[in-house]
JSON list of C-alpha atoms in Angstrom, two decimals:
[
{"chain": "A", "resi": 111, "resn": "UNK", "atom": "CA", "xyz": [12.73, 3.56, 8.77]},
{"chain": "A", "resi": 112, "resn": "UNK", "atom": "CA", "xyz": [11.62, 7.45, 10.67]},
{"chain": "A", "resi": 113, "resn": "UNK", "atom": "CA", "xyz": [8.16, 8.39, 11.15]},
{"chain": "A", "resi": 114, "resn": "UNK", "atom": "CA", "xyz": [8.30, 11.58, 9.87]},
{"chain": "A", "resi": 115, "resn": "UNK", "atom": "CA", "xyz": [8.96, 10.30, 6.52]},
{"chain": "A", "resi": 116, "resn": "UNK", "atom": "CA", "xyz": [5.82, 10.67, 4.45]},
{"chain": "A", "resi": 117, "resn": "UNK", "atom": "CA", "xyz": [6.34, 8.61, 1.80]},
{"chain": "A", "resi": 118, "resn": "UNK", "atom": "CA", "xyz": [7.06, 5.33, 1.24]},
{"chain": "A", "resi": 119, "resn": "UNK", "atom": "CA", "xyz": [9.84, 3.00, -1.66]},
{"chain": "A", "resi": 120, "resn": "UNK", "atom": "CA", "xyz": [7.28, 0.47, -4.12]},
{"chain": "A", "resi": 121, "resn": "UNK", "atom": "CA", "xyz": [9.63, -1.88, -1.86]},
{"chain": "A", "resi": 122, "resn": "UNK", "atom": "CA", "xyz": [8.60, -0.28, 1.48]},
{"chain": "A", "resi": 123, "resn": "UNK", "atom": "CA", "xyz": [5.38, -0.48, 0.46]},
{"chain": "A", "resi": 124, "resn": "UNK", "atom": "CA", "xyz": [5.55, -3.85, -0.42]},
{"chain": "A", "resi": 125, "resn": "UNK", "atom": "CA", "xyz": [7.22, -4.53, 3.04]},
{"chain": "A", "resi": 126, "resn": "UNK", "atom": "CA", "xyz": [4.43, -2.61, 5.18]},
{"chain": "A", "resi": 127, "resn": "UNK", "atom": "CA", "xyz": [1.67, -4.84, 2.97]},
{"chain": "A", "resi": 128, "resn": "UNK", "atom": "CA", "xyz": [3.47, -8.01, 3.57]},
{"chain": "A", "resi": 129, "resn": "UNK", "atom": "CA", "xyz": [3.63, -8.45, -0.55]},
{"chain": "A", "resi": 130, "resn": "UNK", "atom": "CA", "xyz": [6.27, -8.67, -2.58]},
{"chain": "A", "resi": 131, "resn": "UNK", "atom": "CA", "xyz": [7.01, -5.85, -4.69]},
{"chain": "A", "resi": 132, "resn": "UNK", "atom": "CA", "xyz": [5.61, -7.66, -8.04]},
{"chain": "A", "resi": 133, "resn": "UNK", "atom": "CA", "xyz": [2.27, -7.58, -6.85]},
{"chain": "A", "resi": 134, "resn": "UNK", "atom": "CA", "xyz": [2.73, -3.77, -5.32]},
{"chain": "A", "resi": 135, "resn": "UNK", "atom": "CA", "xyz": [3.67, -2.59, -8.90]},
{"chain": "A", "resi": 136, "resn": "UNK", "atom": "CA", "xyz": [0.17, -4.57, -10.29]},
{"chain": "A", "resi": 137, "resn": "UNK", "atom": "CA", "xyz": [-1.65, -2.66, -8.10]},
{"chain": "A", "resi": 138, "resn": "UNK", "atom": "CA", "xyz": [-0.38, 0.63, -8.55]},
{"chain": "A", "resi": 139, "resn": "UNK", "atom": "CA", "xyz": [-0.89, -0.26, -12.67]},
{"chain": "A", "resi": 140, "resn": "UNK", "atom": "CA", "xyz": [-3.99, -1.16, -11.88]},
{"chain": "A", "resi": 141, "resn": "UNK", "atom": "CA", "xyz": [-5.22, 2.18, -9.98]},
{"chain": "A", "resi": 142, "resn": "UNK", "atom": "CA", "xyz": [-5.77, -0.03, -7.23]},
{"chain": "A", "resi": 143, "resn": "UNK", "atom": "CA", "xyz": [-3.15, 1.56, -4.97]},
{"chain": "A", "resi": 144, "resn": "UNK", "atom": "CA", "xyz": [-2.37, 5.68, -5.56]},
{"chain": "A", "resi": 145, "resn": "UNK", "atom": "CA", "xyz": [1.61, 6.08, -6.49]},
{"chain": "A", "resi": 146, "resn": "UNK", "atom": "CA", "xyz": [3.55, 9.27, -8.58]},
{"chain": "A", "resi": 147, "resn": "UNK", "atom": "CA", "xyz": [5.88, 8.86, -10.22]},
{"chain": "A", "resi": 148, "resn": "UNK", "atom": "CA", "xyz": [8.97, 11.20, -10.10]},
{"chain": "A", "resi": 149, "resn": "UNK", "atom": "CA", "xyz": [10.98, 9.78, -12.93]},
{"chain": "A", "resi": 150, "resn": "UNK", "atom": "CA", "xyz": [11.29, 7.01, -15.07]},
{"chain": "A", "resi": 151, "resn": "UNK", "atom": "CA", "xyz": [12.72, 5.40, -12.17]},
{"chain": "A", "resi": 152, "resn": "UNK", "atom": "CA", "xyz": [11.85, 6.80, -8.69]},
{"chain": "A", "resi": 153, "resn": "UNK", "atom": "CA", "xyz": [8.10, 5.81, -7.79]},
{"chain": "A", "resi": 154, "resn": "UNK", "atom": "CA", "xyz": [6.52, 6.64, -4.54]},
{"chain": "A", "resi": 155, "resn": "UNK", "atom": "CA", "xyz": [3.39, 5.76, -2.57]},
{"chain": "A", "resi": 156, "resn": "UNK", "atom": "CA", "xyz": [2.69, 8.66, 0.55]},
{"chain": "A", "resi": 157, "resn": "UNK", "atom": "CA", "xyz": [1.75, 7.18, 3.28]},
{"chain": "A", "resi": 158, "resn": "UNK", "atom": "CA", "xyz": [-1.46, 8.71, 3.82]},
{"chain": "A", "resi": 159, "resn": "UNK", "atom": "CA", "xyz": [-2.03, 6.33, -0.03]},
{"chain": "A", "resi": 160, "resn": "UNK", "atom": "CA", "xyz": [-0.68, 3.41, 1.58]},
{"chain": "A", "resi": 161, "resn": "UNK", "atom": "CA", "xyz": [-3.59, 3.22, 4.90]},
{"chain": "A", "resi": 162, "resn": "UNK", "atom": "CA", "xyz": [-6.37, 4.01, 2.55]},
{"chain": "A", "resi": 163, "resn": "UNK", "atom": "CA", "xyz": [-5.29, 1.10, 0.04]},
{"chain": "A", "resi": 164, "resn": "UNK", "atom": "CA", "xyz": [-5.60, -1.10, 3.66]},
{"chain": "A", "resi": 165, "resn": "UNK", "atom": "CA", "xyz": [-8.03, 0.82, 5.00]},
{"chain": "A", "resi": 166, "resn": "UNK", "atom": "CA", "xyz": [-10.36, -0.29, 1.59]},
{"chain": "A", "resi": 167, "resn": "UNK", "atom": "CA", "xyz": [-9.20, -3.86, 2.06]},
{"chain": "A", "resi": 168, "resn": "UNK", "atom": "CA", "xyz": [-10.36, -4.68, 5.41]},
{"chain": "A", "resi": 169, "resn": "UNK", "atom": "CA", "xyz": [-13.14, -6.81, 6.20]},
{"chain": "A", "resi": 170, "resn": "UNK", "atom": "CA", "xyz": [-14.85, -6.26, 9.29]},
{"chain": "A", "resi": 171, "resn": "UNK", "atom": "CA", "xyz": [-15.27, -9.36, 11.64]},
{"chain": "A", "resi": 172, "resn": "UNK", "atom": "CA", "xyz": [-18.25, -10.50, 12.43]},
{"chain": "A", "resi": 173, "resn": "UNK", "atom": "CA", "xyz": [-19.75, -8.70, 15.62]},
{"chain": "A", "resi": 174, "resn": "UNK", "atom": "CA", "xyz": [-21.77, -11.90, 17.16]},
{"chain": "A", "resi": 175, "resn": "UNK", "atom": "CA", "xyz": [-20.20, -15.65, 16.93]},
{"chain": "A", "resi": 176, "resn": "UNK", "atom": "CA", "xyz": [-22.37, -18.23, 16.02]},
{"chain": "A", "resi": 177, "resn": "UNK", "atom": "CA", "xyz": [-22.52, -21.22, 18.15]},
{"chain": "A", "resi": 178, "resn": "UNK", "atom": "CA", "xyz": [-21.08, -24.10, 17.09]}
]
């Protein structure tokens, strides 16, 4: 996949996120992941939107570890 490509298909977005296409479509339908429909069969996710989604799902690791 070329780094110059600004958008991904649903299947490419699923691969990037490590989830199923069905789950990506559910995320799009629920408004959690921004996507654009260009025709009845073409939906694209822009990389910038995918990165924003990934950042919103990140959980910060604790800065200190507790002794066990």
